PDB file of N, CA and C in Angstrom:
ATOM      1  N   MET A   1     -15.133  11.448  -1.183  1.00 47.00           N
ATOM      2  CA  MET A   1     -14.870  10.192  -1.835  1.00 47.00           C
ATOM      3  C   MET A   1     -13.782   9.465  -1.048  1.00 47.00           C
ATOM      4  N   LEU A   2     -13.977   8.181  -0.807  1.00 57.00           N
ATOM      5  CA  LEU A   2     -13.001   7.379  -0.075  1.00 57.00           C
ATOM      6  C   LEU A   2     -11.903   6.880  -1.005  1.00 57.00           C
ATOM      7  N   GLY A   3     -10.795   6.441  -0.416  1.00 54.00           N
ATOM      8  CA  GLY A   3      -9.668   5.959  -1.206  1.00 54.00           C
ATOM      9  C   GLY A   3     -10.035   4.837  -2.153  1.00 54.00           C
ATOM     10  N   GLY A   4     -10.855   3.902  -1.698  1.00 57.00           N
ATOM     11  CA  GLY A   4     -11.280   2.803  -2.554  1.00 57.00           C
ATOM     12  C   GLY A   4     -12.101   3.281  -3.733  1.00 57.00           C
ATOM     13  N   GLU A   5     -12.913   4.292  -3.509  1.00 71.00           N
ATOM     14  CA  GLU A   5     -13.718   4.837  -4.599  1.00 71.00           C
ATOM     15  C   GLU A   5     -12.830   5.571  -5.603  1.00 71.00           C
ATOM     16  N   ASP A   6     -11.827   6.299  -5.120  1.00 81.00           N
ATOM     17  CA  ASP A   6     -10.863   6.932  -6.024  1.00 81.00           C
ATOM     18  C   ASP A   6     -10.170   5.868  -6.858  1.00 81.00           C
ATOM     19  N   PHE A   7      -9.752   4.807  -6.199  1.00 83.00           N
ATOM     20  CA  PHE A   7      -9.034   3.750  -6.897  1.00 83.00           C
ATOM     21  C   PHE A   7      -9.888   3.140  -8.000  1.00 83.00           C
ATOM     22  N   SER A   8     -11.156   2.905  -7.728  1.00 82.00           N
ATOM     23  CA  SER A   8     -12.006   2.292  -8.751  1.00 82.00           C
ATOM     24  C   SER A   8     -12.103   3.183  -9.990  1.00 82.00           C
ATOM     25  N   ALA A   9     -12.062   4.487  -9.794  1.00 84.00           N
ATOM     26  CA  ALA A   9     -12.086   5.401 -10.940  1.00 84.00           C
ATOM     27  C   ALA A   9     -10.794   5.284 -11.747  1.00 84.00           C
ATOM     28  N   PHE A  10      -9.658   5.197 -11.071  1.00 84.00           N
ATOM     29  CA  PHE A  10      -8.378   5.038 -11.773  1.00 84.00           C
ATOM     30  C   PHE A  10      -8.310   3.686 -12.483  1.00 84.00           C
ATOM     31  N   ALA A  11      -8.806   2.646 -11.819  1.00 87.00           N
ATOM     32  CA  ALA A  11      -8.711   1.297 -12.369  1.00 87.00           C
ATOM     33  C   ALA A  11      -9.565   1.126 -13.623  1.00 87.00           C
ATOM     34  N   ARG A  12     -10.543   1.972 -13.814  1.00 89.00           N
ATOM     35  CA  ARG A  12     -11.331   1.920 -15.048  1.00 89.00           C
ATOM     36  C   ARG A  12     -10.507   2.390 -16.247  1.00 89.00           C
ATOM     37  N   CYS A  13      -9.452   3.153 -15.997  1.00 90.00           N
ATOM     38  CA  CYS A  13      -8.655   3.742 -17.078  1.00 90.00           C
ATOM     39  C   CYS A  13      -7.410   2.940 -17.427  1.00 90.00           C
ATOM     40  N   ALA A  14      -6.904   2.148 -16.486  1.00 85.00           N
ATOM     41  CA  ALA A  14      -5.654   1.422 -16.710  1.00 85.00           C
ATOM     42  C   ALA A  14      -5.599   0.212 -15.786  1.00 85.00           C
ATOM     43  N   PRO A  15      -4.825  -0.812 -16.146  1.00 81.00           N
ATOM     44  CA  PRO A  15      -4.655  -1.948 -15.241  1.00 81.00           C
ATOM     45  C   PRO A  15      -4.128  -1.447 -13.892  1.00 81.00           C
ATOM     46  N   ALA A  16      -4.651  -1.989 -12.810  1.00 82.00           N
ATOM     47  CA  ALA A  16      -4.310  -1.447 -11.495  1.00 82.00           C
ATOM     48  C   ALA A  16      -4.381  -2.516 -10.410  1.00 82.00           C
ATOM     49  N   THR A  17      -3.710  -2.240  -9.306  1.00 81.00           N
ATOM     50  CA  THR A  17      -3.744  -3.091  -8.117  1.00 81.00           C
ATOM     51  C   THR A  17      -3.827  -2.188  -6.905  1.00 81.00           C
ATOM     52  N   TYR A  18      -4.648  -2.575  -5.937  1.00 81.00           N
ATOM     53  CA  TYR A  18      -4.802  -1.820  -4.689  1.00 81.00           C
ATOM     54  C   TYR A  18      -4.183  -2.652  -3.587  1.00 81.00           C
ATOM     55  N   ILE A  19      -3.223  -2.093  -2.883  1.00 83.00           N
ATOM     56  CA  ILE A  19      -2.514  -2.826  -1.836  1.00 83.00           C
ATOM     57  C   ILE A  19      -2.584  -2.036  -0.541  1.00 83.00           C
ATOM     58  N   PHE A  20      -2.967  -2.704   0.528  1.00 80.00           N
ATOM     59  CA  PHE A  20      -2.993  -2.093   1.856  1.00 80.00           C
ATOM     60  C   PHE A  20      -1.825  -2.654   2.644  1.00 80.00           C
ATOM     61  N   ILE A  21      -1.003  -1.781   3.198  1.00 81.00           N
ATOM     62  CA  ILE A  21       0.154  -2.196   3.990  1.00 81.00           C
ATOM     63  C   ILE A  21      -0.042  -1.693   5.408  1.00 81.00           C
ATOM     64  N   GLY A  22      -0.162  -2.611   6.338  1.00 79.00           N
ATOM     65  CA  GLY A  22      -0.316  -2.227   7.739  1.00 79.00           C
ATOM     66  C   GLY A  22       1.009  -1.752   8.324  1.00 79.00           C
ATOM     67  N   SER A  23       0.940  -0.896   9.314  1.00 77.00           N
ATOM     68  CA  SER A  23       2.170  -0.365   9.916  1.00 77.00           C
ATOM     69  C   SER A  23       2.028  -0.192  11.418  1.00 77.00           C
ATOM     70  N   GLY A  24       1.081  -0.886  11.997  1.00 72.00           N
ATOM     71  CA  GLY A  24       0.878  -0.767  13.437  1.00 72.00           C
ATOM     72  C   GLY A  24       1.945  -1.515  14.217  1.00 72.00           C
ATOM     73  N   SER A  25       1.996  -1.253  15.488  1.00 71.00           N
ATOM     74  CA  SER A  25       2.926  -1.969  16.349  1.00 71.00           C
ATOM     75  C   SER A  25       2.136  -2.621  17.475  1.00 71.00           C
ATOM     76  N   ASN A  26       2.684  -3.662  18.046  1.00 74.00           N
ATOM     77  CA  ASN A  26       2.002  -4.388  19.113  1.00 74.00           C
ATOM     78  C   ASN A  26       1.639  -3.458  20.259  1.00 74.00           C
ATOM     79  N   GLY A  27       0.400  -3.560  20.699  1.00 75.00           N
ATOM     80  CA  GLY A  27      -0.048  -2.753  21.820  1.00 75.00           C
ATOM     81  C   GLY A  27      -0.471  -1.349  21.463  1.00 75.00           C
ATOM     82  N   ASN A  28      -0.330  -0.962  20.218  1.00 77.00           N
ATOM     83  CA  ASN A  28      -0.729   0.383  19.798  1.00 77.00           C
ATOM     84  C   ASN A  28      -1.903   0.247  18.838  1.00 77.00           C
ATOM     85  N   ASP A  29      -3.092   0.466  19.352  1.00 79.00           N
ATOM     86  CA  ASP A  29      -4.296   0.304  18.543  1.00 79.00           C
ATOM     87  C   ASP A  29      -4.932   1.635  18.159  1.00 79.00           C
ATOM     88  N   TYR A  30      -4.163   2.695  18.212  1.00 83.00           N
ATOM     89  CA  TYR A  30      -4.710   4.013  17.892  1.00 83.00           C
ATOM     90  C   TYR A  30      -4.753   4.215  16.378  1.00 83.00           C
ATOM     91  N   PRO A  31      -5.811   4.833  15.868  1.00 81.00           N
ATOM     92  CA  PRO A  31      -5.925   5.056  14.425  1.00 81.00           C
ATOM     93  C   PRO A  31      -5.026   6.202  13.952  1.00 81.00           C
ATOM     94  N   HIS A  32      -4.874   6.284  12.628  1.00 78.00           N
ATOM     95  CA  HIS A  32      -4.129   7.416  12.041  1.00 78.00           C
ATOM     96  C   HIS A  32      -4.718   8.724  12.535  1.00 78.00           C
ATOM     97  N   HIS A  33      -3.932   9.729  12.608  1.00 85.00           N
ATOM     98  CA  HIS A  33      -4.322  11.084  13.023  1.00 85.00           C
ATOM     99  C   HIS A  33      -4.632  11.189  14.511  1.00 85.00           C
ATOM    100  N   HIS A  34      -4.461  10.106  15.261  1.00 87.00           N
ATOM    101  CA  HIS A  34      -4.623  10.169  16.718  1.00 87.00           C
ATOM    102  C   HIS A  34      -3.268  10.569  17.298  1.00 87.00           C
ATOM    103  N   PRO A  35      -3.220  11.420  18.316  1.00 91.00           N
ATOM    104  CA  PRO A  35      -1.931  11.870  18.857  1.00 91.00           C
ATOM    105  C   PRO A  35      -1.058  10.741  19.405  1.00 91.00           C
ATOM    106  N   LYS A  36      -1.661   9.612  19.769  1.00 86.00           N
ATOM    107  CA  LYS A  36      -0.877   8.490  20.302  1.00 86.00           C
ATOM    108  C   LYS A  36      -0.603   7.405  19.261  1.00 86.00           C
ATOM    109  N   PHE A  37      -0.946   7.675  18.015  1.00 84.00           N
ATOM    110  CA  PHE A  37      -0.688   6.685  16.961  1.00 84.00           C
ATOM    111  C   PHE A  37       0.807   6.423  16.876  1.00 84.00           C
ATOM    112  N   GLY A  38       1.170   5.159  16.789  1.00 82.00           N
ATOM    113  CA  GLY A  38       2.575   4.779  16.654  1.00 82.00           C
ATOM    114  C   GLY A  38       2.786   4.020  15.361  1.00 82.00           C
ATOM    115  N   LEU A  39       3.890   4.255  14.745  1.00 81.00           N
ATOM    116  CA  LEU A  39       4.200   3.646  13.459  1.00 81.00           C
ATOM    117  C   LEU A  39       5.409   2.742  13.612  1.00 81.00           C
ATOM    118  N   ASP A  40       5.279   1.502  13.182  1.00 83.00           N
ATOM    119  CA  ASP A  40       6.415   0.587  13.187  1.00 83.00           C
ATOM    120  C   ASP A  40       7.212   0.845  11.910  1.00 83.00           C
ATOM    121  N   GLU A  41       8.351   1.497  12.046  1.00 86.00           N
ATOM    122  CA  GLU A  41       9.134   1.886  10.869  1.00 86.00           C
ATOM    123  C   GLU A  41       9.711   0.689  10.126  1.00 86.00           C
ATOM    124  N   ASN A  42       9.706  -0.491  10.734  1.00 86.00           N
ATOM    125  CA  ASN A  42      10.127  -1.692  10.011  1.00 86.00           C
ATOM    126  C   ASN A  42       9.182  -1.987   8.848  1.00 86.00           C
ATOM    127  N   SER A  43       7.965  -1.484   8.919  1.00 87.00           N
ATOM    128  CA  SER A  43       7.013  -1.709   7.827  1.00 87.00           C
ATOM    129  C   SER A  43       7.479  -1.022   6.542  1.00 87.00           C
ATOM    130  N   PHE A  44       8.297   0.011   6.642  1.00 91.00           N
ATOM    131  CA  PHE A  44       8.804   0.690   5.446  1.00 91.00           C
ATOM    132  C   PHE A  44       9.640  -0.261   4.595  1.00 91.00           C
ATOM    133  N   THR A  45      10.493  -1.046   5.251  1.00 93.00           N
ATOM    134  CA  THR A  45      11.349  -1.991   4.532  1.00 93.00           C
ATOM    135  C   THR A  45      10.503  -3.045   3.834  1.00 93.00           C
ATOM    136  N   ILE A  46       9.508  -3.551   4.537  1.00 91.00           N
ATOM    137  CA  ILE A  46       8.620  -4.562   3.963  1.00 91.00           C
ATOM    138  C   ILE A  46       7.859  -3.974   2.776  1.00 91.00           C
ATOM    139  N   ALA A  47       7.323  -2.779   2.942  1.00 92.00           N
ATOM    140  CA  ALA A  47       6.558  -2.133   1.873  1.00 92.00           C
ATOM    141  C   ALA A  47       7.442  -1.838   0.661  1.00 92.00           C
ATOM    142  N   LEU A  48       8.647  -1.362   0.897  1.00 95.00           N
ATOM    143  CA  LEU A  48       9.556  -1.060  -0.205  1.00 95.00           C
ATOM    144  C   LEU A  48       9.894  -2.317  -0.989  1.00 95.00           C
ATOM    145  N   GLN A  49      10.182  -3.411  -0.298  1.00 95.00           N
ATOM    146  CA  GLN A  49      10.506  -4.656  -0.989  1.00 95.00           C
ATOM    147  C   GLN A  49       9.311  -5.148  -1.805  1.00 95.00           C
ATOM    148  N   MET A  50       8.119  -5.016  -1.256  1.00 92.00           N
ATOM    149  CA  MET A  50       6.923  -5.417  -1.983  1.00 92.00           C
ATOM    150  C   MET A  50       6.755  -4.571  -3.244  1.00 92.00           C
ATOM    151  N   MET A  51       6.980  -3.263  -3.152  1.00 90.00           N
ATOM    152  CA  MET A  51       6.843  -2.390  -4.321  1.00 90.00           C
ATOM    153  C   MET A  51       7.898  -2.710  -5.379  1.00 90.00           C
ATOM    154  N   ILE A  52       9.107  -3.033  -4.951  1.00 93.00           N
ATOM    155  CA  ILE A  52      10.159  -3.435  -5.897  1.00 93.00           C
ATOM    156  C   ILE A  52       9.750  -4.706  -6.621  1.00 93.00           C
ATOM    157  N   ASP A  53       9.246  -5.685  -5.872  1.00 91.00           N
ATOM    158  CA  ASP A  53       8.817  -6.945  -6.477  1.00 91.00           C
ATOM    159  C   ASP A  53       7.679  -6.731  -7.468  1.00 91.00           C
ATOM    160  N   VAL A  54       6.724  -5.895  -7.115  1.00 88.00           N
ATOM    161  CA  VAL A  54       5.607  -5.601  -8.025  1.00 88.00           C
ATOM    162  C   VAL A  54       6.131  -4.938  -9.297  1.00 88.00           C
ATOM    163  N   ALA A  55       7.034  -3.981  -9.153  1.00 87.00           N
ATOM    164  CA  ALA A  55       7.581  -3.292 -10.330  1.00 87.00           C
ATOM    165  C   ALA A  55       8.330  -4.266 -11.237  1.00 87.00           C
ATOM    166  N   LYS A  56       9.137  -5.139 -10.655  1.00 87.00           N
ATOM    167  CA  LYS A  56       9.875  -6.120 -11.456  1.00 87.00           C
ATOM    168  C   LYS A  56       8.922  -7.053 -12.192  1.00 87.00           C
ATOM    169  N   ASN A  57       7.914  -7.540 -11.495  1.00 86.00           N
ATOM    170  CA  ASN A  57       6.981  -8.472 -12.115  1.00 86.00           C
ATOM    171  C   ASN A  57       6.091  -7.798 -13.145  1.00 86.00           C
ATOM    172  N   SER A  58       5.679  -6.574 -12.901  1.00 81.00           N
ATOM    173  CA  SER A  58       4.817  -5.905 -13.878  1.00 81.00           C
ATOM    174  C   SER A  58       5.585  -5.617 -15.159  1.00 81.00           C
ATOM    175  N   ALA A  59       6.863  -5.316 -15.054  1.00 73.00           N
ATOM    176  CA  ALA A  59       7.681  -5.098 -16.250  1.00 73.00           C
ATOM    177  C   ALA A  59       7.775  -6.391 -17.059  1.00 73.00           C
ATOM    178  N   ARG A  60       7.890  -7.507 -16.389  1.00 73.00           N
ATOM    179  CA  ARG A  60       7.968  -8.799 -17.072  1.00 73.00           C
ATOM    180  C   ARG A  60       6.657  -9.098 -17.799  1.00 73.00           C
ATOM    181  N   PHE A  61       5.526  -8.809 -17.159  1.00 67.00           N
ATOM    182  CA  PHE A  61       4.234  -9.091 -17.775  1.00 67.00           C
ATOM    183  C   PHE A  61       3.942  -8.157 -18.941  1.00 67.00           C
ATOM    184  N   ARG A  62       4.461  -6.949 -18.911  1.00 66.00           N
ATOM    185  CA  ARG A  62       4.214  -6.009 -20.010  1.00 66.00           C
ATOM    186  C   ARG A  62       4.883  -6.460 -21.299  1.00 66.00           C
ATOM    187  N   LYS A  63       5.938  -7.259 -21.199  1.00 62.00           N
ATOM    188  CA  LYS A  63       6.629  -7.749 -22.390  1.00 62.00           C
ATOM    189  C   LYS A  63       5.761  -8.743 -23.158  1.00 62.00           C
ATOM    190  N   ASN A  64       4.845  -9.408 -22.460  1.00 54.00           N
ATOM    191  CA  ASN A  64       4.008 -10.435 -23.103  1.00 54.00           C
ATOM    192  C   ASN A  64       2.858  -9.776 -23.734  1.00 54.00           C
TER     193      ASN A  64
END
């Protein structure tokens, strides 16, 4: 089962959002699990801020 298919099963049970966060770096086109795959660690900061924003906003919507 692929990740999207897993997600659809979870989303049937509760409100849900699927977010894809890229983490590649310029000039590095190798896929995950490839020995030359490179990760731009700056993507962690971007992803963390996005998750914080989602958590803050979802808490606000749950009050309504």
